[in-house]
Amino acid sequence: MGKIKVAVAGVGNCCSALVQGVHHYLAAKDEKGVGILNFEIGGYRVSDIEFVAAFDVDARKVGQDLSKAIFAEPNNTIKFSDVRELGATVQKAEVLDGVGEYIREKITVSPTSAVDISEVLKSNGAEILINFLPTGAVKASRYYAVEAMDAGCGYV
């Protein structure tokens, strides 16, 4: 079995917690680390997760490696794990309704052009796209779901 190639839509606090969590368990010497219930599921382990693509709209995250973007403002998740460079650059997505009213004043939308999500997913071999968009981002969530289907990629 190979790696599970993961892409993320929305590089906010929840994404930061996931990426840090994966790296926390990669660095753990004891595979039965506190906080992880099943270290292996279906033959897969935490070490099989590989982040291959990321999408966001904030200028402070777009163009950054995912390992750096997860700590960029306005994120405020506590840093609990060092994250090595991942080689997954955050790329600009369509805004649609992905910037909620409560965060609108804290986001600086990147002026760069949005990428073709399905092409990025295909070219990076993504097998699953995890939606970390804000609650209420219905249009943007549908957009990502369609792009994932077009790429033959799972969507959560």
mmCIF file of C-alpha atoms in Angstrom:
data_model
loop_
_atom_site.group_PDB
_atom_site.id
_atom_site.type_symbol
_atom_site.label_atom_id
_atom_site.label_comp_id
_atom_site.label_asym_id
_atom_site.label_seq_id
_atom_site.Cartn_x
_atom_site.Cartn_y
_atom_site.Cartn_z
ATOM 1 C CA MET A 1 0.000 0.000 0.000
ATOM 2 C CA GLY A 2 1.208 3.476 -0.811
ATOM 3 C CA LYS A 3 0.709 6.932 0.595
ATOM 4 C CA ILE A 4 -2.682 8.599 1.025
ATOM 5 C CA LYS A 5 -2.285 11.783 -1.017
ATOM 6 C CA VAL A 6 -4.329 14.525 0.624
ATOM 7 C CA ALA A 7 -5.324 17.993 -0.595
ATOM 8 C CA VAL A 8 -6.940 20.608 1.649
ATOM 9 C CA ALA A 9 -9.396 23.389 0.817
ATOM 10 C CA GLY A 10 -9.097 26.179 3.349
ATOM 11 C CA VAL A 11 -5.871 26.582 5.314
ATOM 12 C CA GLY A 12 -7.388 27.766 8.582
ATOM 13 C CA ASN A 13 -7.224 26.616 12.182
ATOM 14 C CA CYS A 14 -8.734 23.159 11.602
ATOM 15 C CA CYS A 15 -6.283 22.491 8.783
ATOM 16 C CA SER A 16 -3.449 23.657 11.038
ATOM 17 C CA ALA A 17 -4.517 21.228 13.747
ATOM 18 C CA LEU A 18 -4.649 18.319 11.281
ATOM 19 C CA VAL A 19 -1.259 19.032 9.698
ATOM 20 C CA GLN A 20 0.371 19.576 13.088
ATOM 21 C CA GLY A 21 -1.289 16.449 14.454
ATOM 22 C CA VAL A 22 0.056 14.298 11.636
ATOM 23 C CA HIS A 23 3.560 15.657 12.239
ATOM 24 C CA HIS A 24 3.226 15.257 15.994
ATOM 25 C CA TYR A 25 2.574 11.530 15.586
ATOM 26 C CA LEU A 26 5.290 11.177 12.957
ATOM 27 C CA ALA A 27 7.768 12.522 15.489
ATOM 28 C CA ALA A 28 6.464 10.357 18.352
ATOM 29 C CA LYS A 29 8.812 7.557 19.352
ATOM 30 C CA ASP A 30 5.941 5.528 20.808
ATOM 31 C CA GLU A 31 3.445 4.538 18.128
ATOM 32 C CA LYS A 32 0.764 4.245 20.805
ATOM 33 C CA GLY A 33 0.869 8.011 21.344
ATOM 34 C CA VAL A 34 -1.566 9.728 23.657
ATOM 35 C CA GLY A 35 -4.554 11.039 21.750
ATOM 36 C CA ILE A 36 -4.599 8.536 18.913
ATOM 37 C CA LEU A 37 -7.042 5.695 19.327
ATOM 38 C CA ASN A 38 -6.046 3.422 16.447
ATOM 39 C CA PHE A 39 -2.540 3.838 15.125
ATOM 40 C CA GLU A 40 -3.369 1.641 12.137
ATOM 41 C CA ILE A 41 -6.651 1.488 10.241
ATOM 42 C CA GLY A 42 -7.086 -0.787 7.241
ATOM 43 C CA GLY A 43 -3.333 -1.198 7.012
ATOM 44 C CA TYR A 44 -2.715 2.558 6.892
ATOM 45 C CA ARG A 45 -0.787 4.564 9.480
ATOM 46 C CA VAL A 46 -0.329 8.261 10.134
ATOM 47 C CA SER A 47 2.993 8.004 8.305
ATOM 48 C CA ASP A 48 1.053 7.159 5.119
ATOM 49 C CA ILE A 49 -0.591 10.607 4.971
ATOM 50 C CA GLU A 50 1.056 12.942 2.470
ATOM 51 C CA PHE A 51 -0.185 16.498 1.901
ATOM 52 C CA VAL A 52 0.148 17.203 -1.824
ATOM 53 C CA ALA A 53 -1.968 20.311 -2.486
ATOM 54 C CA ALA A 54 -3.656 23.165 -0.635
ATOM 55 C CA PHE A 55 -6.069 25.926 -1.598
ATOM 56 C CA ASP A 56 -6.951 29.218 0.071
ATOM 57 C CA VAL A 57 -7.745 32.826 -0.854
ATOM 58 C CA ASP A 58 -5.787 34.805 1.749
ATOM 59 C CA ALA A 59 -2.755 36.641 0.391
ATOM 60 C CA ARG A 60 -0.720 35.694 3.491
ATOM 61 C CA LYS A 61 -1.148 31.993 2.675
ATOM 62 C CA VAL A 62 -1.245 31.808 -1.129
ATOM 63 C CA GLY A 63 2.225 31.045 -2.477
ATOM 64 C CA GLN A 64 3.473 29.707 0.875
ATOM 65 C CA ASP A 65 4.362 26.105 1.618
ATOM 66 C CA LEU A 66 1.509 24.516 3.599
ATOM 67 C CA SER A 67 3.905 24.070 6.548
ATOM 68 C CA LYS A 68 4.213 27.871 6.835
ATOM 69 C CA ALA A 69 0.690 28.850 5.769
ATOM 70 C CA ILE A 70 -0.906 26.954 8.661
ATOM 71 C CA PHE A 71 0.733 29.449 11.045
ATOM 72 C CA ALA A 72 -0.107 32.594 9.012
ATOM 73 C CA GLU A 73 -2.618 35.119 10.340
ATOM 74 C CA PRO A 74 -5.466 35.171 10.954
ATOM 75 C CA ASN A 75 -4.915 31.571 12.153
ATOM 76 C CA ASN A 76 -4.482 31.349 15.894
ATOM 77 C CA THR A 77 -4.228 27.624 16.599
ATOM 78 C CA ILE A 78 -1.607 26.937 19.246
ATOM 79 C CA LYS A 79 1.617 25.603 17.761
ATOM 80 C CA PHE A 80 2.052 22.166 19.281
ATOM 81 C CA SER A 81 4.266 20.538 16.658
ATOM 82 C CA ASP A 82 7.027 21.570 14.329
ATOM 83 C CA VAL A 83 6.100 20.890 10.711
ATOM 84 C CA ARG A 84 8.784 20.249 8.123
ATOM 85 C CA GLU A 85 8.434 21.767 4.663
ATOM 86 C CA LEU A 86 5.856 19.736 2.785
ATOM 87 C CA GLY A 87 6.420 20.751 -0.830
ATOM 88 C CA ALA A 88 2.723 21.607 -1.154
ATOM 89 C CA THR A 89 2.320 25.265 -2.095
ATOM 90 C CA VAL A 90 -0.981 26.915 -1.192
ATOM 91 C CA GLN A 91 -2.696 27.943 -4.407
ATOM 92 C CA LYS A 92 -5.369 30.571 -4.976
ATOM 93 C CA ALA A 93 -8.946 29.353 -5.263
ATOM 94 C CA GLU A 94 -12.154 31.103 -6.261
ATOM 95 C CA VAL A 95 -13.593 33.104 -3.365
ATOM 96 C CA LEU A 96 -17.311 32.492 -4.049
ATOM 97 C CA ASP A 97 -18.913 32.502 -0.571
ATOM 98 C CA GLY A 98 -15.801 31.133 1.166
ATOM 99 C CA VAL A 99 -15.090 34.281 3.182
ATOM 100 C CA GLY A 100 -17.724 34.518 5.915
ATOM 101 C CA GLU A 101 -19.065 37.758 7.349
ATOM 102 C CA TYR A 102 -17.301 37.294 10.697
ATOM 103 C CA ILE A 103 -13.851 36.879 9.132
ATOM 104 C CA ARG A 104 -14.241 39.218 6.129
ATOM 105 C CA GLU A 105 -12.376 42.060 7.843
ATOM 106 C CA LYS A 106 -9.463 39.774 8.765
ATOM 107 C CA ILE A 107 -8.883 38.298 5.282
ATOM 108 C CA THR A 108 -6.794 39.916 2.569
ATOM 109 C CA VAL A 109 -7.866 38.239 -0.665
ATOM 110 C CA SER A 110 -4.893 37.441 -2.883
ATOM 111 C CA PRO A 111 -4.893 39.388 -6.161
ATOM 112 C CA THR A 112 -3.470 36.396 -8.074
ATOM 113 C CA SER A 113 -5.636 34.397 -10.452
ATOM 114 C CA ALA A 114 -7.441 31.332 -9.203
ATOM 115 C CA VAL A 115 -6.078 27.968 -10.354
ATOM 116 C CA ASP A 116 -7.991 25.115 -11.985
ATOM 117 C CA ILE A 117 -8.670 22.992 -8.891
ATOM 118 C CA SER A 118 -9.336 19.706 -10.708
ATOM 119 C CA GLU A 119 -6.128 20.058 -12.741
ATOM 120 C CA VAL A 120 -4.076 20.724 -9.605
ATOM 121 C CA LEU A 121 -5.650 17.714 -7.894
ATOM 122 C CA LYS A 122 -4.888 15.495 -10.902
ATOM 123 C CA SER A 123 -1.347 16.754 -11.428
ATOM 124 C CA ASN A 124 -0.487 16.198 -7.755
ATOM 125 C CA GLY A 125 -2.094 12.759 -7.619
ATOM 126 C CA ALA A 126 -4.496 13.806 -4.849
ATOM 127 C CA GLU A 127 -6.741 10.978 -3.738
ATOM 128 C CA ILE A 128 -8.845 12.908 -1.250
ATOM 129 C CA LEU A 129 -9.773 16.564 -0.834
ATOM 130 C CA ILE A 130 -10.654 17.681 2.692
ATOM 131 C CA ASN A 131 -12.993 20.666 2.919
ATOM 132 C CA PHE A 132 -11.975 23.031 5.721
ATOM 133 C CA LEU A 133 -14.039 25.959 4.436
ATOM 134 C CA PRO A 134 -15.999 28.091 6.877
ATOM 135 C CA THR A 135 -19.503 27.089 7.934
ATOM 136 C CA GLY A 136 -21.989 28.529 5.467
ATOM 137 C CA ALA A 137 -19.689 28.404 2.437
ATOM 138 C CA VAL A 138 -22.249 26.405 0.454
ATOM 139 C CA LYS A 139 -21.330 27.613 -3.054
ATOM 140 C CA ALA A 140 -17.606 27.170 -2.453
ATOM 141 C CA SER A 141 -18.145 23.715 -0.926
ATOM 142 C CA ARG A 142 -20.208 22.622 -3.949
ATOM 143 C CA TYR A 143 -17.547 24.029 -6.241
ATOM 144 C CA TYR A 144 -14.815 21.988 -4.548
ATOM 145 C CA ALA A 145 -16.998 18.855 -4.558
ATOM 146 C CA VAL A 146 -17.508 19.134 -8.319
ATOM 147 C CA GLU A 147 -13.802 19.813 -8.890
ATOM 148 C CA ALA A 148 -12.897 16.753 -6.802
ATOM 149 C CA MET A 149 -15.315 14.577 -8.781
ATOM 150 C CA ASP A 150 -13.893 15.891 -12.062
ATOM 151 C CA ALA A 151 -10.436 14.921 -10.822
ATOM 152 C CA GLY A 152 -11.551 11.459 -9.705
ATOM 153 C CA CYS A 153 -10.708 12.459 -6.156
ATOM 154 C CA GLY A 154 -12.584 11.635 -2.935
ATOM 155 C CA TYR A 155 -14.137 14.518 -1.036
ATOM 156 C CA VAL A 156 -14.739 14.960 2.683
#
